[in-house]
Coordinates of C-alpha atoms and ligand atoms in Angstrom, one line a residue:
M17 CA -17.5 -9.5 -48.4
E18 CA -14.8 -9.5 -51.1
V19 CA -11.9 -11.8 -51.0
R20 CA -8.8 -12.3 -53.1
L21 CA -9.3 -14.8 -55.9
N22 CA -6.4 -17.0 -54.9
K23 CA -7.6 -17.1 -51.3
F24 CA -11.1 -18.0 -52.5
L25 CA -9.7 -20.8 -54.7
S26 CA -7.6 -22.3 -51.9
E27 CA -10.4 -22.0 -49.3
A28 CA -12.7 -23.7 -51.9
G29 CA -10.3 -26.6 -51.8
V30 CA -9.1 -26.2 -55.4
T31 CA -5.4 -26.0 -54.5
S32 CA -3.0 -24.1 -52.2
R33 CA -2.9 -20.4 -52.3
R34 CA 0.4 -20.3 -54.2
K35 CA -0.7 -22.8 -56.8
A36 CA -3.9 -20.8 -57.2
E37 CA -1.8 -17.9 -58.3
K38 CA -0.2 -20.0 -61.0
L39 CA -3.6 -21.2 -62.2
I40 CA -4.7 -17.5 -62.4
L41 CA -1.5 -16.5 -64.3
S42 CA -2.0 -19.4 -66.7
G43 CA -5.4 -18.1 -67.8
K44 CA -7.3 -21.1 -66.5
V45 CA -9.6 -19.1 -64.2
K46 CA -12.7 -17.2 -65.2
V47 CA -14.8 -14.8 -63.2
N48 CA -18.3 -14.2 -64.6
G49 CA -17.3 -15.7 -67.9
K50 CA -14.1 -13.7 -68.4
V51 CA -10.6 -14.9 -68.1
V52 CA -8.8 -13.2 -65.2
T53 CA -5.0 -13.1 -65.0
E54 CA -4.6 -10.3 -62.5
L55 CA -3.3 -11.7 -59.3
G56 CA -4.8 -9.1 -57.0
T57 CA -8.3 -9.7 -58.3
K58 CA -11.0 -9.6 -55.7
I59 CA -14.3 -11.4 -55.9
D60 CA -17.5 -11.6 -54.0
P61 CA -18.2 -15.3 -53.3
E62 CA -21.9 -14.6 -52.9
K63 CA -22.3 -12.9 -56.3
D64 CA -19.5 -13.8 -58.6
V65 CA -19.2 -17.0 -60.6
V66 CA -15.7 -18.5 -60.6
E67 CA -14.7 -21.2 -63.0
V68 CA -11.5 -23.2 -63.2
E69 CA -10.9 -25.0 -66.4
G70 CA -14.6 -24.7 -67.2
K71 CA -15.8 -26.0 -63.8
V72 CA -17.7 -23.8 -61.4
V73 CA -16.0 -23.5 -58.0
K74 CA -18.3 -23.3 -55.0
P75 CA -17.1 -22.0 -51.6
Q76 CA -16.5 -24.9 -49.2
R77 CA -18.3 -25.1 -45.9
K78 CA -15.9 -24.7 -43.0
R79 CA -15.0 -27.9 -41.2
Y80 CA -13.5 -28.2 -37.8
I81 CA -12.5 -31.7 -36.9
I82 CA -10.4 -33.5 -34.3
L83 CA -8.6 -36.7 -35.1
N84 CA -7.3 -39.2 -32.5
K85 CA -4.0 -39.8 -34.4
P86 CA -2.7 -43.3 -33.6
C87 CA 1.0 -44.1 -33.3
C88 CA 2.9 -44.6 -36.6
F89 CA 1.1 -42.2 -38.9
L90 CA 2.8 -39.1 -40.3
T91 CA 1.0 -35.8 -39.8
Q92 CA 0.8 -34.9 -43.5
L93 CA -1.6 -35.1 -46.3
G94 CA -0.8 -37.1 -49.4
K95 CA 1.6 -40.0 -49.6
S96 CA 4.9 -40.1 -47.8
Q97 CA 8.1 -40.5 -49.7
D98 CA 9.3 -43.4 -47.6
G99 CA 6.1 -45.5 -47.6
R100 CA 5.1 -44.6 -44.0
R101 CA 1.4 -44.3 -43.5
T102 CA -0.1 -40.7 -43.3
I103 CA -3.1 -39.3 -41.6
E104 CA -4.7 -38.8 -45.1
E105 CA -6.0 -42.4 -45.0
L106 CA -7.8 -41.7 -41.8
I107 CA -9.7 -38.7 -43.1
R108 CA -10.6 -39.9 -46.6
D109 CA -14.3 -39.6 -45.9
I110 CA -14.1 -35.8 -45.5
P111 CA -14.8 -34.2 -48.8
E112 CA -13.5 -30.7 -47.9
R113 CA -9.7 -30.0 -48.1
V114 CA -9.0 -29.9 -44.4
F115 CA -5.3 -29.6 -43.3
P116 CA -3.7 -30.4 -39.9
V117 CA -3.1 -27.5 -37.5
G118 CA 0.4 -28.2 -36.3
R119 CA 2.0 -31.6 -36.1
L120 CA 2.3 -34.6 -33.9
D121 CA 5.4 -36.8 -34.3
Y122 CA 5.1 -40.1 -36.2
N123 CA 4.9 -42.0 -32.9
T124 CA 2.9 -39.5 -30.9
E125 CA -0.8 -40.2 -30.5
G126 CA -3.8 -38.1 -29.7
L127 CA -5.6 -34.9 -30.5
L128 CA -5.0 -33.3 -33.9
L129 CA -7.1 -30.4 -35.1
L130 CA -7.9 -30.3 -38.8
T131 CA -9.7 -27.5 -40.6
N132 CA -10.1 -25.6 -43.8
D133 CA -10.3 -22.3 -41.9
G134 CA -7.0 -20.7 -42.5
E135 CA -7.6 -17.8 -40.1
L136 CA -8.4 -20.0 -37.1
A137 CA -5.5 -22.3 -37.9
N138 CA -3.0 -19.4 -38.0
R139 CA -4.2 -18.2 -34.6
V140 CA -4.1 -21.6 -33.0
L141 CA -0.5 -21.8 -34.1
H142 CA 0.4 -18.3 -33.2
P143 CA 2.4 -18.0 -29.9
R144 CA 0.5 -14.8 -29.0
Y145 CA -2.6 -16.8 -27.9
K146 CA -0.6 -19.2 -25.8
L147 CA -3.0 -22.1 -26.3
P148 CA -2.0 -24.8 -23.8
K149 CA -1.4 -28.3 -25.2
V150 CA -1.8 -31.1 -22.6
Y151 CA 0.1 -34.3 -23.0
L152 CA 0.2 -37.6 -21.2
A153 CA 3.8 -38.8 -21.3
L154 CA 4.9 -42.3 -20.2
V155 CA 8.6 -41.9 -19.2
E156 CA 11.3 -44.3 -18.3
G157 CA 12.1 -44.4 -14.7
R158 CA 10.4 -43.1 -11.6
V159 CA 10.3 -39.3 -11.5
S160 CA 11.3 -38.3 -8.0
P161 CA 9.6 -35.4 -6.2
K162 CA 13.0 -33.5 -6.4
T163 CA 13.1 -33.9 -10.2
L164 CA 9.5 -33.0 -10.5
K165 CA 10.3 -29.7 -8.8
L166 CA 13.1 -29.0 -11.2
M167 CA 10.8 -29.9 -14.1
K168 CA 8.4 -27.2 -13.0
R169 CA 11.2 -24.6 -13.0
G170 CA 12.2 -25.0 -16.6
T171 CA 15.6 -25.7 -18.2
E172 CA 17.8 -24.7 -21.0
L173 CA 17.5 -26.8 -24.2
E174 CA 19.8 -26.5 -27.2
D175 CA 17.4 -24.1 -28.8
G176 CA 16.7 -22.0 -25.7
F177 CA 15.0 -22.0 -22.4
A178 CA 11.8 -24.1 -22.0
K179 CA 9.3 -24.3 -19.2
P180 CA 6.1 -26.2 -19.1
D181 CA 2.9 -24.4 -17.9
D182 CA 2.3 -27.4 -15.6
V183 CA 3.7 -30.9 -15.0
R184 CA 2.5 -33.5 -12.5
V185 CA 2.8 -37.2 -11.8
V186 CA -0.4 -39.0 -12.7
R187 CA 0.8 -42.4 -11.4
Y188 CA 3.8 -44.7 -11.3
E189 CA 3.6 -47.7 -13.6
G190 CA 6.1 -50.3 -12.4
K191 CA 9.5 -48.7 -13.1
D192 CA 8.0 -46.0 -15.3
T193 CA 6.1 -42.8 -14.6
L194 CA 3.0 -41.4 -16.3
L195 CA 3.2 -37.6 -16.4
E196 CA 0.8 -35.0 -17.4
I197 CA 2.7 -32.1 -19.0
T198 CA 1.4 -28.8 -20.5
F199 CA 3.2 -26.6 -22.9
H200 CA 1.8 -23.6 -24.8
E201 CA 4.7 -23.5 -27.2
G202 CA 5.1 -25.7 -30.2
R203 CA 8.9 -26.2 -30.7
K204 CA 9.7 -29.5 -32.4
H205 CA 9.8 -32.5 -30.1
I206 CA 9.5 -30.1 -27.2
V207 CA 8.0 -32.7 -24.7
K208 CA 10.4 -35.5 -25.6
R209 CA 13.4 -33.2 -25.5
Y210 CA 12.3 -31.5 -22.3
L211 CA 11.8 -34.7 -20.4
A212 CA 14.9 -36.4 -21.8
S213 CA 16.9 -33.5 -20.5
F214 CA 16.0 -34.6 -17.0
G215 CA 17.0 -38.2 -17.8
H216 CA 13.5 -39.5 -18.5
R217 CA 13.1 -40.8 -22.0
V218 CA 9.6 -40.7 -23.3
K219 CA 8.3 -44.1 -24.2
R220 CA 4.8 -43.0 -25.2
L221 CA 3.3 -39.6 -25.9
K222 CA -0.4 -38.6 -26.3
R223 CA -1.9 -35.2 -26.7
V224 CA -5.2 -35.1 -24.7
A225 CA -6.1 -31.4 -25.0
L226 CA -5.6 -28.3 -27.2
G227 CA -6.8 -25.2 -25.5
P228 CA -10.4 -25.8 -24.5
I229 CA -10.7 -28.8 -26.7
K230 CA -10.4 -32.2 -25.1
L231 CA -9.8 -35.5 -26.8
G232 CA -12.2 -37.4 -24.6
K233 CA -13.2 -40.9 -25.5
L234 CA -12.6 -40.6 -29.2
S235 CA -11.1 -43.9 -30.4
P236 CA -7.6 -44.1 -32.0
G237 CA -7.9 -43.5 -35.8
K238 CA -11.3 -41.9 -35.6
W239 CA -12.3 -38.3 -36.1
R240 CA -15.3 -36.2 -35.0
E241 CA -16.7 -32.8 -35.7
L242 CA -16.3 -30.2 -33.0
N243 CA -19.7 -29.1 -31.6
R244 CA -20.9 -25.5 -31.4
G245 CA -20.0 -25.2 -27.7
E246 CA -16.4 -26.4 -28.4
L247 CA -16.1 -24.1 -31.4
A248 CA -17.3 -21.1 -29.4
Q249 CA -14.7 -21.8 -26.8
L250 CA -11.9 -22.3 -29.3
F251 CA -12.7 -19.2 -31.2
K252 CA -12.8 -17.2 -28.0
A253 CA -9.5 -18.6 -26.9
V254 CA -7.8 -17.1 -30.0
G255 CA -9.7 -13.8 -30.0
L256 CA -12.3 -14.6 -32.6
K257 CA -16.1 -14.5 -32.6
Y258 CA -18.1 -17.6 -33.3
P259 CA -19.9 -18.1 -35.7
P260 CA -17.3 -16.3 -37.9
K261 CA -18.6 -13.5 -40.1
R262 CA -16.6 -14.7 -43.2
Ligands
URA22 N1 6.3 -32.8 -28.3 C1 6.9 -33.9 -28.8 O1 8.0 -34.2 -28.4 N2 6.3 -34.5 -29.8 C2 5.1 -34.2 -30.2 O2 4.6 -34.9 -31.1 C3 4.4 -33.1 -29.7 C4 5.0 -32.4 -28.7

């Protein structure tokens, strides 16, 4: 199947799609020995030989990984500007150029999906597929049955109405409450803002599931490959077939 040259270069881990266009325009990319500067060029990854600055580019195998992000790591690749640690150092042993699908806050822990499959990533993030994200939230104060009822109904936040798919008390921990809360939307700081609007500040937040994928017993700071069964479920949840015909 033919793909656009810039898409091939980004999926092969050479660079981002936009920077790949610049590479093409600057005459550094050859297809079957000939310099190509036409941005719309399509190639067949099975047949055509692509070179960047004299080096042959091979298609990357698709990787689908979950990381148990610990507290106090930024969800970004590369170095941060302010010296805070980033998840990059936790995934150094993955040779492919995987990128995080969505974000967790600096101090949020738990399940982060990483992949080099742009199509899957787009769908996981797309509101149309309503993938539920399940969080454990340790909040200040004891959540009363009355407040819990109100939490289930939804409320107006400064950027519009928000309503969790589900919220329940897991247990009380001294003066605090451990809640399990599920949202399918991905607005910034949604869980913290939602719970704070009921007067319960989040002290600790951990994502434990993303659609059919569960964090399970993966240790903080560790990653693992998703297995075929998990991938089949995840692909199905976003309307794709597994294994992908790409
Ligand atoms: N909601 C938050 O408030 N923070 C996260 O990291 C994820 C969801």
